[in-house]
Amino acid sequence: MAKNRILITGGGGFIGRHLVKLLLSKGRKVTVIDDLSTGNMIDAEPNMRFIVGDVSDPSFRSEALEDCCALVHLAAIASVPRCEEDPPLSERVNRRAAISLFDEAAKAGVSVIVHASTSALYGVPEFLPISESHPIAPIGVYGRDKHLAETALLGRKDVGVCALRLFNVYGVGQPSDSPYSGVLTIFSERLRNQESLTVFGDGKQTRDFVHVSDVIQAFTMVLESLEQQGTGSPVHAQALNVCSGQTRTLLETIEAFGDAIGVDPVVIFNPPREGDILHSSGTSETLWKALGWSAQMDFKDGLRSLVS
Ligand code: UD2
């Protein structure tokens, strides 16, 4: 049987669900593997197989790779504090399972691998905006393990590979019930419930917020480029920033939320969170030059979709 499926690990999670939907809408066949630890089941679709399983378990990996021509690896322990609390867990999932999966995928005949990496591997920025040539200096185990997985992948010569370094991704569908959810999701949920917002620090910290619709476009464009051009693709063996290039302070996001819903949010200031970086801002010029990708979502529209 022809290998024509795309395996999406962590496909039941926030980014994964959006990506699965987009790929299915393009007529692609998709296999999802997700252990449902933070993700959810997706309603049955004719072109989708959903495997409930842990990607760090080899028996699930070989089942998931059946008939697959491409792999998008999103499954991870994505919570930075959780990785700090349990470094062996981060090492097992974010590093070792990822590297084993890349090896097994290549052996199983997959010709394209796209890996979800993170801006966390840059650590405290030495300059802004952060480009891919910024030194790698992760503060914690999450960034360290993600970087090691990324390095192992990009060293491969046998398949088309690319790692996307995601900045602060936001959008509808991010779980809001965890203290480690993204700040915009937490704020929108609290505003919907007419609750006050907690700001850690003075609110002047900046983040590069990129909307999930732009992120899944980036994954799809990279995937298609590697499928068409293989190791000759301009994104092959590259680690690329996926960011909007438009930074906002937390106070600005609160003001924008207030405008969107027509109320003045009540804000409570708490001491800064341990290990928080003050400023983060990226440039995605490399991905623009390679494939013409840039973030399209207007920030205010993105916030409006969160609160509507
Ligand atoms: C993001 C990523 C993380 C890692 C990191 C790398 C998310 C959800 N997390 O962490 O996985 O890649 O970047 O640097 O994208 N804040 C408040 N009030 C709240 C919640 C948060 O003030 O109720 C602050 C928080 O202290 C921080 C900022 O908002 O200064 C952003 O926090 P975040 O958890 O959304 O994301 P971040 O940048 O810490």
PDB file of N, CA and C in Angstrom, residues 1-6 28-29 31 49 65-70 108-110:
ATOM      1  N   MET A   1       0.840  -1.207   0.000  1.00  0.00           N
ATOM      2  CA  MET A   1       0.000   0.000   0.000  1.00  0.00           C
ATOM      3  C   MET A   1       0.886   1.272   0.000  1.00  0.00           C
ATOM      4  N   ALA A   2       0.448   2.295  -0.736  1.00  0.00           N
ATOM      5  CA  ALA A   2       1.270   3.519  -0.826  1.00  0.00           C
ATOM      6  C   ALA A   2       1.334   4.197   0.538  1.00  0.00           C
ATOM      7  N   LYS A   3       2.511   4.701   0.846  1.00  0.00           N
ATOM      8  CA  LYS A   3       2.654   5.451   2.094  1.00  0.00           C
ATOM      9  C   LYS A   3       2.197   6.877   1.817  1.00  0.00           C
ATOM     10  N   ASN A   4       1.037   7.231   2.346  1.00  0.00           N
ATOM     11  CA  ASN A   4       0.518   8.572   2.034  1.00  0.00           C
ATOM     12  C   ASN A   4      -0.070   9.274   3.256  1.00  0.00           C
ATOM     13  N   ARG A   5       0.237   8.761   4.450  1.00  0.00           N
ATOM     14  CA  ARG A   5      -0.336   9.384   5.649  1.00  0.00           C
ATOM     15  C   ARG A   5       0.700  10.284   6.318  1.00  0.00           C
ATOM     16  N   ILE A   6       0.189  11.295   7.005  1.00  0.00           N
ATOM     17  CA  ILE A   6       1.066  12.163   7.803  1.00  0.00           C
ATOM     18  C   ILE A   6       0.812  11.824   9.267  1.00  0.00           C
ATOM     19  N   ARG A  28      -5.664  15.538   2.908  1.00  0.00           N
ATOM     20  CA  ARG A  28      -4.579  14.654   3.328  1.00  0.00           C
ATOM     21  C   ARG A  28      -5.089  13.585   4.291  1.00  0.00           C
ATOM     22  N   LYS A  29      -4.381  12.454   4.316  1.00  0.00           N
ATOM     23  CA  LYS A  29      -4.689  11.407   5.291  1.00  0.00           C
ATOM     24  C   LYS A  29      -3.776  11.581   6.497  1.00  0.00           C
ATOM     25  N   THR A  31      -2.601  10.357  10.548  1.00  0.00           N
ATOM     26  CA  THR A  31      -2.647   9.504  11.740  1.00  0.00           C
ATOM     27  C   THR A  31      -2.253  10.363  12.929  1.00  0.00           C
ATOM     28  N   ARG A  49      -6.823   8.431  11.389  1.00  0.00           N
ATOM     29  CA  ARG A  49      -6.710   7.361  12.399  1.00  0.00           C
ATOM     30  C   ARG A  49      -6.284   8.027  13.680  1.00  0.00           C
ATOM     31  N   LEU A  65       3.428   4.645  12.867  1.00  0.00           N
ATOM     32  CA  LEU A  65       4.170   4.966  11.634  1.00  0.00           C
ATOM     33  C   LEU A  65       3.688   4.210  10.392  1.00  0.00           C
ATOM     34  N   GLU A  66       2.763   3.270  10.603  1.00  0.00           N
ATOM     35  CA  GLU A  66       2.262   2.476   9.466  1.00  0.00           C
ATOM     36  C   GLU A  66       1.716   3.371   8.349  1.00  0.00           C
ATOM     37  N   ASP A  67       2.151   3.152   7.137  1.00  0.00           N
ATOM     38  CA  ASP A  67       1.684   3.858   5.921  1.00  0.00           C
ATOM     39  C   ASP A  67       2.007   5.353   5.929  1.00  0.00           C
ATOM     40  N   CYS A  68       2.949   5.773   6.767  1.00  0.00           N
ATOM     41  CA  CYS A  68       3.227   7.219   6.844  1.00  0.00           C
ATOM     42  C   CYS A  68       4.394   7.621   5.950  1.00  0.00           C
ATOM     43  N   CYS A  69       4.199   8.757   5.272  1.00  0.00           N
ATOM     44  CA  CYS A  69       5.268   9.303   4.429  1.00  0.00           C
ATOM     45  C   CYS A  69       5.897  10.526   5.101  1.00  0.00           C
ATOM     46  N   ALA A  70       5.229  11.087   6.100  1.00  0.00           N
ATOM     47  CA  ALA A  70       5.739  12.296   6.759  1.00  0.00           C
ATOM     48  C   ALA A  70       5.369  12.272   8.241  1.00  0.00           C
ATOM     49  N   ALA A 108      11.311   3.498   8.872  1.00  0.00           N
ATOM     50  CA  ALA A 108      10.004   3.031   8.373  1.00  0.00           C
ATOM     51  C   ALA A 108       9.664   3.639   7.009  1.00  0.00           C
ATOM     52  N   GLY A 109      10.539   4.490   6.477  1.00  0.00           N
ATOM     53  CA  GLY A 109      10.316   5.009   5.126  1.00  0.00           C
ATOM     54  C   GLY A 109       9.719   6.406   5.065  1.00  0.00           C
ATOM     55  N   VAL A 110       9.629   7.069   6.223  1.00  0.00           N
ATOM     56  CA  VAL A 110       9.143   8.448   6.218  1.00  0.00           C
ATOM     57  C   VAL A 110      10.202   9.330   5.547  1.00  0.00           C
TER      58      VAL A 110
END
